[in-house]
């Protein structure tokens, strides 16, 4: 593999961010930062493929950083890594994957490797994998009856169905 993917780790828990960096350094080029503001600076200066992003941080939150990435980014894969249990709002948050802390080394590596693979796919497939991961996280952590009452979840399912039908046509 000629291109080594770059990963930006953004977490205000410095020890944890550094640990994630150590775990990923063997396979990826890694940048570590402890604030949303610093993350945006690195994203402006470096070519980043994958962002591992804490959701709750002082100053610029992970959600605000995510918004900026989606507005100005180059199609980075964004993995939210957080202690925040997902709620129905995850259905409408534009992340590619959602990890709930504590996260072990194997799970982190597997998730980042999957994100790297997705970077090679066409946009519609990338979106399908991202939405499917969000759906799985929601269904694993929330009551299905409650979810089905939420429009955002309904919209998520509808979009997944459209993308699956397009994918079937493509193949």
Backbone as ProteinMPNN parsed JSONL, in Angstrom:
{"seq_chain_A": "XXXXXXXXXXXXXXXXXXXXXXXXXXXXXXXXXXXXXXXXXXXXXXXXXXXXXXXXXXXXXXXXXXXXXXXXXXXXXXXXXXXXXXXXXXXXXXXXXXXXXXXXXXXXXXXXXXXXXXXXXXXXXXXXXXXXXXXXXXXXXXXXXXXXXXXXXXXXXXXXXXXXXXXXXXX", "coords_chain_A": {"N_chain_A": [[0.846, -1.183, 0.0], [0.749, 2.057, -1.026], [-0.122, 4.569, -0.147], [-0.344, 5.904, 3.022], [-2.861, 6.2, 5.243], [-4.023, 9.167, 6.887], [-4.709, 10.02, 10.22], [-6.565, 12.0, 12.37], [-6.707, 12.628, 15.731], [-8.925, 13.811, 18.049], [-9.387, 14.869, 21.187], [-10.21, 16.01, 24.387], [-9.34, 14.727, 26.644], [-6.283, 14.269, 27.403], [-4.484, 12.081, 27.993], [-5.908, 9.882, 27.033], [-6.239, 10.544, 24.313], [-3.551, 10.523, 23.538], [-2.964, 7.817, 24.019], [-4.685, 6.531, 22.151], [-3.405, 7.485, 19.885], [-0.902, 6.203, 20.051], [-1.724, 3.547, 19.744], [-2.61, 3.603, 17.088], [-0.461, 4.421, 15.533], [1.243, 2.493, 14.383], [0.044, 1.691, 12.015], [-0.929, 3.947, 10.73], [-0.512, 7.403, 9.703], [-0.389, 9.687, 12.227], [-2.036, 12.387, 13.833], [-2.395, 14.242, 16.795], [-4.581, 16.049, 18.812], [-5.878, 18.268, 21.34], [-8.089, 19.873, 21.405], [-11.029, 21.337, 19.891], [-10.575, 23.672, 18.438], [-7.809, 23.515, 17.796], [-7.944, 21.25, 16.234], [-9.339, 22.107, 13.934], [-7.436, 23.823, 12.9], [-5.339, 22.049, 12.21], [-6.711, 20.513, 10.321], [-6.999, 22.413, 8.34], [-4.415, 22.73, 7.493], [-3.214, 20.246, 6.952], [-3.47, 17.159, 5.064], [-6.005, 15.222, 5.854], [-7.394, 12.02, 6.386], [-9.077, 10.517, 8.058], [-11.017, 11.237, 10.902], [-10.961, 11.016, 14.324], [-13.112, 11.734, 16.715], [-13.898, 13.357, 19.701], [-17.003, 13.847, 21.321], [-17.951, 15.607, 23.348], [-16.392, 18.432, 24.356], [-14.565, 21.047, 26.02], [-14.905, 24.496, 24.998], [-14.817, 24.498, 21.559], [-17.085, 22.158, 20.546], [-17.215, 18.595, 19.743], [-19.324, 18.17, 18.011], [-19.581, 20.668, 16.796], [-17.102, 20.835, 15.513], [-17.398, 18.715, 13.754], [-19.467, 19.724, 12.129], [-18.106, 21.816, 10.845], [-16.163, 20.304, 9.475], [-17.796, 18.891, 7.686], [-18.783, 21.018, 6.178], [-16.467, 22.19, 5.082], [-14.704, 20.196, 4.483], [-12.847, 17.438, 2.928], [-14.33, 15.166, 2.339], [-13.721, 13.508, 4.504], [-13.622, 10.599, 6.61], [-15.474, 10.448, 9.504], [-15.28, 9.529, 12.794], [-17.082, 9.374, 15.623], [-16.029, 9.403, 18.87], [-16.947, 8.715, 21.986], [-18.183, 9.244, 25.349], [-20.76, 9.722, 25.547], [-23.917, 8.414, 25.585], [-25.719, 7.282, 22.772], [-28.538, 9.061, 21.404], [-31.799, 9.547, 19.921], [-31.113, 11.68, 18.296], [-28.786, 11.011, 16.981], [-29.48, 9.903, 14.569], [-29.64, 12.014, 12.845], [-27.144, 13.152, 12.851], [-24.222, 13.775, 11.097], [-22.148, 11.592, 11.087], [-19.707, 9.031, 10.406], [-19.211, 6.782, 11.851], [-19.788, 5.576, 15.213], [-18.401, 5.388, 18.231], [-18.573, 4.127, 21.52], [-17.167, 5.094, 24.52], [-15.794, 3.139, 27.211], [-13.143, 2.374, 24.878], [-11.561, -0.307, 23.399], [-8.289, -1.388, 22.232], [-8.421, -3.17, 20.013], [-11.01, -2.773, 18.991], [-10.869, -0.069, 18.286], [-8.827, -0.089, 16.307], [-10.028, -1.804, 14.399], [-12.269, -0.275, 13.676], [-11.131, 2.075, 12.613], [-9.649, 0.982, 10.515], [-11.767, 0.01, 8.954], [-12.961, 2.436, 8.262], [-10.932, 3.478, 6.698], [-10.995, 1.71, 4.538], [-13.522, 2.299, 3.496], [-13.042, 4.778, 2.395], [-12.178, 4.215, -0.129], [-14.376, 3.638, -1.602], [-17.199, 4.397, -3.794], [-19.072, 7.486, -3.567], [-21.884, 7.113, -2.981], [-21.974, 4.553, -1.901], [-20.316, 4.915, 0.282], [-21.879, 6.663, 1.789], [-24.039, 4.954, 2.303], [-22.819, 2.962, 3.935], [-22.106, 4.549, 6.12], [-24.635, 5.47, 7.056], [-25.812, 3.02, 7.684], [-24.156, 2.155, 9.754], [-24.775, 4.07, 11.668], [-27.489, 3.478, 12.078], [-27.266, 0.892, 13.164], [-25.939, 1.463, 15.59], [-27.863, 3.055, 16.874], [-29.998, 1.194, 17.096], [-28.844, -0.714, 18.723], [-28.616, 0.591, 21.106], [-30.95, 1.906, 21.822], [-34.509, 1.822, 22.49], [-36.473, 0.089, 20.222], [-39.185, 0.587, 19.646], [-39.511, 3.213, 20.569], [-37.688, 4.478, 18.87], [-38.93, 4.135, 16.399], [-40.921, 5.991, 16.506], [-39.696, 8.337, 15.97], [-39.06, 10.864, 13.669], [-36.568, 11.449, 12.51], [-35.222, 9.033, 12.597], [-36.899, 7.556, 10.95], [-36.463, 8.927, 8.525], [-33.794, 8.303, 8.175], [-33.938, 5.503, 7.755], [-35.393, 5.503, 5.382], [-33.612, 6.769, 3.609], [-31.51, 4.927, 3.645], [-32.782, 2.775, 2.419], [-33.236, 3.845, -0.166], [-30.573, 4.156, -1.049], [-29.702, 1.503, -0.961], [-31.294, 0.394, -2.951], [-30.294, 1.801, -5.158], [-27.672, 0.833, -5.113], [-28.112, -1.88, -5.684], [-28.956, -1.649, -8.313], [-26.655, -0.623, -9.479], [-24.846, -2.752, -9.16]], "CA_chain_A": [[0.0, 0.0, 0.0], [1.622, 3.218, -1.14], [-0.628, 5.69, 0.644], [-0.649, 5.645, 4.421], [-3.929, 7.12, 5.634], [-3.753, 10.049, 8.019], [-5.777, 10.035, 11.21], [-6.516, 13.081, 13.352], [-7.398, 12.276, 16.968], [-9.315, 15.034, 18.752], [-10.004, 14.523, 22.461], [-9.667, 16.856, 25.459], [-8.674, 13.859, 27.621], [-4.978, 14.145, 26.752], [-3.926, 10.728, 28.125], [-6.653, 8.998, 26.142], [-5.877, 10.914, 22.942], [-2.192, 10.02, 23.317], [-3.047, 6.354, 23.955], [-5.239, 6.203, 20.831], [-2.341, 7.772, 18.926], [0.085, 5.115, 20.149], [-2.344, 2.353, 19.158], [-2.814, 3.725, 15.64], [0.782, 4.842, 14.84], [1.864, 1.404, 13.615], [-0.599, 1.537, 10.707], [-1.387, 5.204, 10.147], [0.15, 8.647, 10.084], [-1.315, 10.163, 13.258], [-1.957, 13.71, 14.456], [-3.187, 14.249, 18.017], [-4.854, 17.379, 19.336], [-6.714, 18.19, 22.542], [-9.204, 20.833, 21.364], [-11.689, 21.527, 18.602], [-9.917, 24.767, 17.733], [-6.569, 22.99, 17.216], [-8.328, 20.284, 15.199], [-9.66, 22.849, 12.708], [-6.164, 24.331, 12.379], [-4.652, 20.925, 11.56], [-7.49, 20.156, 9.129], [-6.754, 23.431, 7.319], [-3.019, 22.673, 7.044], [-2.787, 18.893, 6.589], [-4.427, 16.316, 4.369], [-6.456, 14.223, 6.834], [-8.371, 11.084, 5.814], [-10.002, 10.004, 9.068], [-11.002, 12.021, 12.128], [-11.517, 10.365, 15.506], [-13.552, 12.974, 17.327], [-14.656, 13.318, 20.951], [-18.218, 14.638, 21.13], [-18.039, 16.686, 24.35], [-15.11, 19.051, 24.72], [-14.72, 22.471, 26.339], [-14.648, 25.303, 23.81], [-15.483, 23.994, 20.358], [-17.473, 20.763, 20.777], [-17.041, 17.673, 18.627], [-20.422, 18.39, 17.066], [-19.245, 21.87, 16.024], [-15.981, 20.476, 14.641], [-18.003, 17.882, 12.714], [-20.17, 20.625, 11.22], [-17.08, 22.494, 10.053], [-15.57, 19.31, 8.573], [-18.755, 18.601, 6.615], [-18.91, 22.198, 5.316], [-15.21, 22.566, 4.423], [-13.797, 19.049, 4.389], [-12.625, 16.735, 1.67], [-14.935, 13.836, 2.426], [-13.091, 12.673, 5.535], [-14.429, 9.713, 7.436], [-15.461, 10.964, 10.869], [-15.719, 8.564, 13.795], [-17.321, 10.026, 16.904], [-15.61, 8.534, 19.974], [-17.533, 9.499, 23.058], [-18.826, 8.58, 26.484], [-22.174, 10.101, 25.46], [-24.776, 7.372, 25.019], [-26.461, 7.865, 21.649], [-29.984, 9.264, 21.498], [-32.401, 9.6, 18.596], [-30.497, 12.716, 17.466], [-27.719, 10.422, 16.173], [-30.017, 9.632, 13.235], [-29.445, 13.184, 11.984], [-25.771, 13.655, 12.963], [-23.52, 13.259, 9.924], [-20.9, 10.881, 11.38], [-19.584, 7.774, 9.68], [-19.309, 5.701, 12.837], [-19.996, 6.115, 16.551], [-17.854, 4.476, 19.237], [-18.878, 4.533, 22.888], [-16.056, 4.816, 25.449], [-14.393, 2.879, 26.893], [-12.865, 1.732, 23.586], [-10.303, -1.056, 23.489], [-7.377, -1.249, 21.084], [-8.909, -3.946, 18.87], [-12.191, -2.103, 18.431], [-10.407, 1.165, 17.652], [-8.137, -0.447, 15.062], [-11.019, -2.341, 13.453], [-13.127, 0.817, 13.205], [-10.337, 2.977, 11.765], [-9.363, 0.222, 9.287], [-13.003, 0.008, 8.16], [-13.104, 3.794, 7.728], [-9.931, 3.601, 5.63], [-11.512, 0.954, 3.394], [-14.664, 3.036, 2.949], [-12.512, 5.898, 1.604], [-11.939, 3.77, -1.501], [-15.665, 3.385, -2.246], [-17.935, 5.503, -4.401], [-19.777, 8.298, -2.572], [-23.175, 6.565, -2.554], [-21.697, 3.409, -1.025], [-19.778, 5.494, 1.513], [-23.034, 7.158, 2.541], [-24.8, 3.787, 2.747], [-22.125, 2.364, 5.09], [-22.194, 5.504, 7.222], [-26.005, 5.442, 7.583], [-26.042, 1.698, 8.257], [-23.452, 2.131, 11.046], [-25.574, 4.883, 12.595], [-28.704, 2.708, 12.368], [-26.882, -0.201, 14.066], [-25.658, 2.05, 16.905], [-29.151, 3.445, 17.457], [-30.785, 0.007, 17.432], [-28.184, -1.437, 19.807], [-28.624, 1.374, 22.337], [-32.243, 2.527, 22.112], [-35.702, 1.0, 22.333], [-36.938, 0.145, 18.83], [-40.513, 1.216, 19.606], [-39.274, 4.663, 20.693], [-37.022, 4.909, 17.64], [-39.874, 4.157, 15.279], [-41.764, 7.185, 16.634], [-38.869, 9.505, 15.674], [-38.969, 11.155, 12.226], [-35.176, 11.39, 12.047], [-34.937, 7.615, 12.387], [-37.655, 7.202, 9.742], [-35.742, 9.487, 7.373], [-32.57, 7.509, 8.051], [-34.314, 4.233, 7.132], [-35.807, 5.796, 4.008], [-32.398, 7.058, 2.833], [-30.795, 3.652, 3.505], [-33.501, 1.988, 1.413], [-32.932, 4.442, -1.484], [-29.181, 3.854, -1.404], [-29.619, 0.068, -1.23], [-31.881, 0.165, -4.276], [-29.302, 2.301, -6.135], [-26.535, -0.089, -5.11], [-28.541, -3.077, -6.401], [-28.971, -1.278, -9.729], [-25.255, -0.47, -9.894], [-24.207, -4.071, -9.277]], "C_chain_A": [[0.89, 1.244, 0.0], [1.168, 4.357, -0.247], [-0.948, 5.245, 2.055], [-1.704, 6.665, 4.84], [-3.531, 7.938, 6.854], [-4.974, 10.089, 8.921], [-5.537, 11.209, 12.158], [-7.345, 12.663, 14.555], [-7.667, 13.577, 17.726], [-10.041, 14.646, 20.033], [-9.376, 15.377, 23.553], [-9.076, 16.035, 26.603], [-7.318, 13.498, 27.022], [-4.39, 12.741, 26.82], [-4.592, 9.752, 27.165], [-6.296, 9.278, 24.683], [-4.491, 10.371, 22.603], [-2.176, 8.497, 23.188], [-3.595, 5.91, 22.6], [-4.174, 6.406, 19.749], [-1.297, 6.662, 18.887], [-0.469, 3.856, 19.477], [-2.389, 2.413, 17.632], [-1.528, 3.995, 14.852], [1.429, 3.757, 13.989], [1.319, 1.343, 12.191], [-0.921, 2.852, 9.999], [-0.451, 6.348, 10.508], [-0.838, 9.357, 11.015], [-0.996, 11.589, 13.709], [-2.852, 13.659, 15.686], [-3.368, 15.694, 18.467], [-5.889, 17.272, 20.446], [-7.854, 19.2, 22.546], [-9.775, 20.931, 19.957], [-11.007, 22.6, 17.773], [-8.641, 24.286, 17.045], [-6.869, 22.001, 16.085], [-8.594, 21.004, 13.882], [-8.395, 23.412, 12.068], [-5.422, 23.229, 11.614], [-5.382, 20.542, 10.274], [-7.254, 21.153, 7.991], [-5.357, 23.268, 6.708], [-2.608, 21.311, 6.479], [-3.883, 18.176, 5.803], [-4.797, 15.16, 5.307], [-7.526, 13.343, 6.191], [-9.471, 10.717, 6.796], [-9.876, 10.852, 10.324], [-11.681, 11.21, 13.22], [-11.83, 11.501, 16.468], [-14.357, 12.744, 18.597], [-15.874, 14.23, 20.771], [-18.287, 15.835, 22.074], [-16.666, 17.183, 24.719], [-15.389, 20.494, 25.118], [-14.375, 23.298, 25.093], [-15.468, 24.765, 22.655], [-15.802, 22.512, 20.56], [-17.196, 19.906, 19.539], [-18.114, 17.86, 17.57], [-20.139, 19.615, 16.193], [-18.083, 21.617, 15.065], [-16.509, 19.657, 13.46], [-18.7, 18.74, 11.666], [-19.185, 21.326, 10.286], [-16.432, 21.538, 9.042], [-16.513, 19.051, 7.402], [-18.916, 19.787, 5.665], [-17.651, 22.43, 4.487], [-14.308, 21.393, 4.082], [-13.7, 18.448, 3.006], [-13.168, 15.316, 1.759], [-14.261, 12.926, 3.432], [-14.113, 11.748, 6.17], [-14.337, 10.264, 8.849], [-16.075, 9.926, 11.797], [-15.873, 9.332, 15.104], [-16.943, 9.012, 17.982], [-15.982, 9.251, 21.259], [-18.073, 8.641, 24.194], [-20.324, 8.865, 26.469], [-22.96, 8.964, 24.82], [-25.58, 7.997, 23.879], [-27.943, 8.034, 21.987], [-30.503, 9.336, 20.068], [-31.725, 10.627, 17.69], [-29.346, 12.174, 16.607], [-28.192, 10.153, 14.745], [-29.753, 10.805, 12.286], [-28.053, 13.812, 12.126], [-24.931, 12.976, 11.889], [-22.158, 12.653, 10.254], [-20.899, 9.557, 10.63], [-19.614, 6.568, 10.6], [-19.348, 6.339, 14.219], [-19.502, 5.089, 17.55], [-18.157, 5.013, 20.63], [-17.724, 4.111, 23.796], [-16.587, 4.002, 26.62], [-14.229, 2.086, 25.589], [-11.543, 0.981, 23.732], [-9.528, -0.951, 22.173], [-7.926, -1.948, 19.839], [-10.081, -3.253, 18.18], [-11.792, -0.826, 17.703], [-9.737, 0.866, 16.313], [-9.112, -0.933, 14.001], [-11.851, -1.217, 12.835], [-12.369, 1.746, 12.26], [-9.959, 2.277, 10.452], [-10.59, 0.191, 8.368], [-13.221, 1.375, 7.515], [-12.138, 4.01, 6.568], [-10.414, 2.889, 4.366], [-12.643, 1.719, 2.704], [-14.202, 4.212, 2.077], [-12.298, 5.517, 0.144], [-13.249, 3.56, -2.28], [-16.216, 4.626, -2.928], [-18.744, 6.219, -3.322], [-21.076, 7.669, -2.08], [-22.989, 5.355, -1.636], [-21.161, 3.883, 0.316], [-20.924, 5.972, 2.388], [-23.85, 5.992, 3.097], [-24.146, 3.145, 3.971], [-22.232, 3.255, 6.318], [-23.579, 5.443, 7.869], [-26.313, 4.107, 8.254], [-25.363, 1.577, 9.627], [-24.24, 2.922, 12.086], [-26.825, 4.132, 13.029], [-28.384, 1.594, 13.376], [-26.618, 0.324, 15.473], [-26.955, 2.425, 17.608], [-29.915, 2.213, 17.942], [-30.169, -0.785, 18.579], [-28.359, -0.715, 21.146], [-29.974, 1.977, 22.716], [-33.388, 1.549, 21.876], [-36.284, 1.189, 20.931], [-38.31, 0.828, 18.704], [-40.389, 2.733, 19.683], [-38.664, 5.21, 19.413], [-38.019, 5.09, 16.506], [-40.82, 5.35, 15.33], [-41.018, 8.442, 16.181], [-38.7, 9.687, 14.163], [-37.546, 11.029, 11.688], [-34.771, 9.953, 11.761], [-35.65, 7.13, 11.116], [-36.958, 7.695, 8.48], [-34.459, 8.713, 7.095], [-32.876, 6.194, 7.328], [-34.677, 4.419, 5.659], [-34.578, 6.006, 3.113], [-31.589, 5.772, 2.619], [-31.448, 2.814, 2.404], [-33.218, 2.513, -0.002], [-31.53, 4.053, -1.945], [-28.999, 2.371, -1.709], [-30.189, -0.256, -2.608], [-30.933, 0.642, -5.372], [-28.135, 1.352, -6.237], [-26.881, -1.371, -5.876], [-28.517, -2.821, -7.903], [-27.555, -1.195, -10.276], [-24.596, -1.831, -10.104], [-24.986, -4.969, -10.211]], "O_chain_A": [[1.684, 1.451, 0.918], [1.999, 5.042, 0.35], [-1.73, 4.317, 2.261], [-1.454, 7.87, 4.791], [-2.805, 7.469, 7.731], [-6.112, 10.179, 8.459], [-4.435, 11.383, 12.679], [-8.536, 12.377, 14.429], [-6.747, 14.346, 18.006], [-11.169, 14.155, 19.987], [-8.151, 15.466, 23.645], [-8.377, 16.587, 27.453], [-7.203, 12.554, 26.24], [-3.853, 12.249, 25.827], [-3.932, 8.906, 26.561], [-6.076, 8.348, 23.907], [-4.278, 9.827, 21.52], [-1.461, 7.95, 22.349], [-3.035, 5.014, 21.97], [-4.057, 5.607, 18.821], [-0.865, 6.239, 17.814], [0.24, 3.183, 18.729], [-2.226, 1.393, 16.962], [-1.505, 3.816, 13.634], [2.087, 4.054, 12.992], [2.044, 0.984, 11.263], [-1.161, 2.861, 8.792], [0.299, 6.277, 11.481], [-1.985, 9.599, 10.64], [0.162, 11.942, 13.935], [-3.946, 13.097, 15.635], [-2.41, 16.467, 18.495], [-6.672, 16.323, 20.497], [-8.52, 19.376, 23.567], [-9.097, 20.648, 18.97], [-10.872, 22.464, 16.557], [-8.403, 24.591, 15.876], [-6.134, 21.931, 15.1], [-8.129, 20.566, 12.829], [-8.288, 23.473, 10.843], [-4.939, 23.455, 10.504], [-4.747, 20.276, 9.253], [-7.304, 20.784, 6.818], [-5.138, 23.624, 5.55], [-1.737, 21.242, 5.612], [-5.058, 18.538, 5.868], [-4.005, 14.243, 5.524], [-8.445, 13.841, 5.539], [-10.641, 10.616, 6.428], [-8.768, 11.157, 10.765], [-12.822, 10.772, 13.071], [-10.922, 12.158, 16.977], [-15.364, 12.035, 18.588], [-15.772, 15.276, 20.131], [-18.638, 16.941, 21.661], [-15.869, 16.46, 25.316], [-16.335, 21.105, 24.62], [-13.629, 22.834, 24.231], [-16.682, 24.599, 22.771], [-14.892, 21.699, 20.725], [-16.973, 20.421, 18.443], [-17.85, 17.724, 16.375], [-20.423, 19.606, 14.995], [-18.077, 22.121, 13.942], [-16.116, 19.877, 12.314], [-18.546, 18.515, 10.466], [-19.415, 21.414, 9.08], [-16.182, 21.914, 7.897], [-16.075, 18.996, 6.253], [-19.159, 19.592, 4.474], [-17.74, 22.821, 3.323], [-13.261, 21.573, 3.46], [-14.36, 18.874, 2.059], [-12.525, 14.372, 1.3], [-14.226, 11.709, 3.246], [-15.3, 12.064, 6.259], [-13.239, 10.52, 9.343], [-17.217, 9.5, 11.62], [-14.901, 9.876, 15.628], [-17.468, 7.899, 18.007], [-15.396, 10.283, 21.587], [-18.377, 7.462, 24.013], [-21.072, 8.317, 27.279], [-22.716, 8.592, 23.672], [-26.069, 9.119, 24.009], [-28.517, 7.257, 22.75], [-29.735, 9.202, 19.116], [-31.747, 10.486, 16.467], [-28.969, 12.8, 15.617], [-27.388, 10.173, 13.813], [-29.654, 10.618, 11.073], [-27.805, 14.888, 11.581], [-24.925, 11.75, 11.78], [-21.132, 13.129, 9.77], [-21.951, 9.031, 10.267], [-19.991, 5.469, 10.191], [-18.985, 7.504, 14.381], [-20.112, 4.031, 17.705], [-18.013, 6.208, 20.888], [-17.349, 2.939, 23.843], [-17.749, 4.169, 26.99], [-15.061, 1.246, 25.247], [-10.533, 1.557, 24.136], [-10.045, -0.491, 21.155], [-7.9, -1.387, 18.743], [-10.135, -3.16, 16.954], [-12.315, -0.531, 16.627], [-10.047, 1.498, 15.303], [-9.033, -0.525, 12.842], [-12.104, -1.207, 11.63], [-12.901, 2.157, 11.229], [-9.95, 2.909, 9.396], [-10.464, 0.329, 7.151], [-13.62, 1.46, 6.354], [-12.485, 4.65, 5.575], [-10.26, 3.405, 3.259], [-12.706, 1.776, 1.476], [-14.892, 4.594, 1.132], [-12.242, 6.388, -0.725], [-13.218, 3.329, -3.489], [-15.77, 5.747, -2.682], [-19.064, 5.634, -2.288], [-21.348, 7.689, -0.879], [-23.765, 5.16, -0.701], [-21.503, 3.33, 1.361], [-20.939, 5.717, 3.592], [-24.303, 6.042, 4.241], [-24.834, 2.818, 4.938], [-22.427, 2.765, 7.43], [-23.688, 5.374, 9.094], [-26.996, 4.067, 9.277], [-25.916, 0.975, 10.547], [-24.36, 2.504, 13.237], [-27.184, 4.143, 14.206], [-29.138, 1.377, 14.324], [-27.028, -0.301, 16.451], [-27.128, 2.147, 18.795], [-30.419, 2.192, 19.065], [-30.883, -1.454, 19.326], [-28.262, -1.339, 22.203], [-30.125, 2.504, 23.818], [-33.241, 0.569, 21.146], [-36.553, 2.314, 20.509], [-38.55, 1.565, 17.747], [-41.072, 3.455, 18.957], [-39.063, 6.268, 18.926], [-37.963, 6.064, 15.754], [-41.449, 5.69, 14.328], [-41.63, 9.498, 16.022], [-38.251, 8.777, 13.467], [-37.334, 10.568, 10.567], [-34.059, 9.685, 10.794], [-35.078, 6.392, 10.315], [-36.872, 6.972, 7.487], [-34.084, 8.494, 5.943], [-32.162, 5.812, 6.401], [-34.318, 3.607, 4.807], [-34.515, 5.483, 2.001], [-31.046, 5.553, 1.536], [-30.764, 2.222, 1.569], [-32.99, 1.731, -0.924], [-31.332, 3.667, -3.097], [-28.236, 2.009, -2.605], [-29.637, -1.077, -3.341], [-30.779, -0.025, -6.395], [-27.65, 1.087, -7.337], [-26.054, -1.89, -6.626], [-28.102, -3.685, -8.675], [-27.282, -1.637, -11.392], [-23.885, -2.045, -11.086], [-24.597, -6.116, -10.43]]}, "name": "protein", "num_of_chains": 1, "seq": "XXXXXXXXXXXXXXXXXXXXXXXXXXXXXXXXXXXXXXXXXXXXXXXXXXXXXXXXXXXXXXXXXXXXXXXXXXXXXXXXXXXXXXXXXXXXXXXXXXXXXXXXXXXXXXXXXXXXXXXXXXXXXXXXXXXXXXXXXXXXXXXXXXXXXXXXXXXXXXXXXXXXXXXXXXX"}
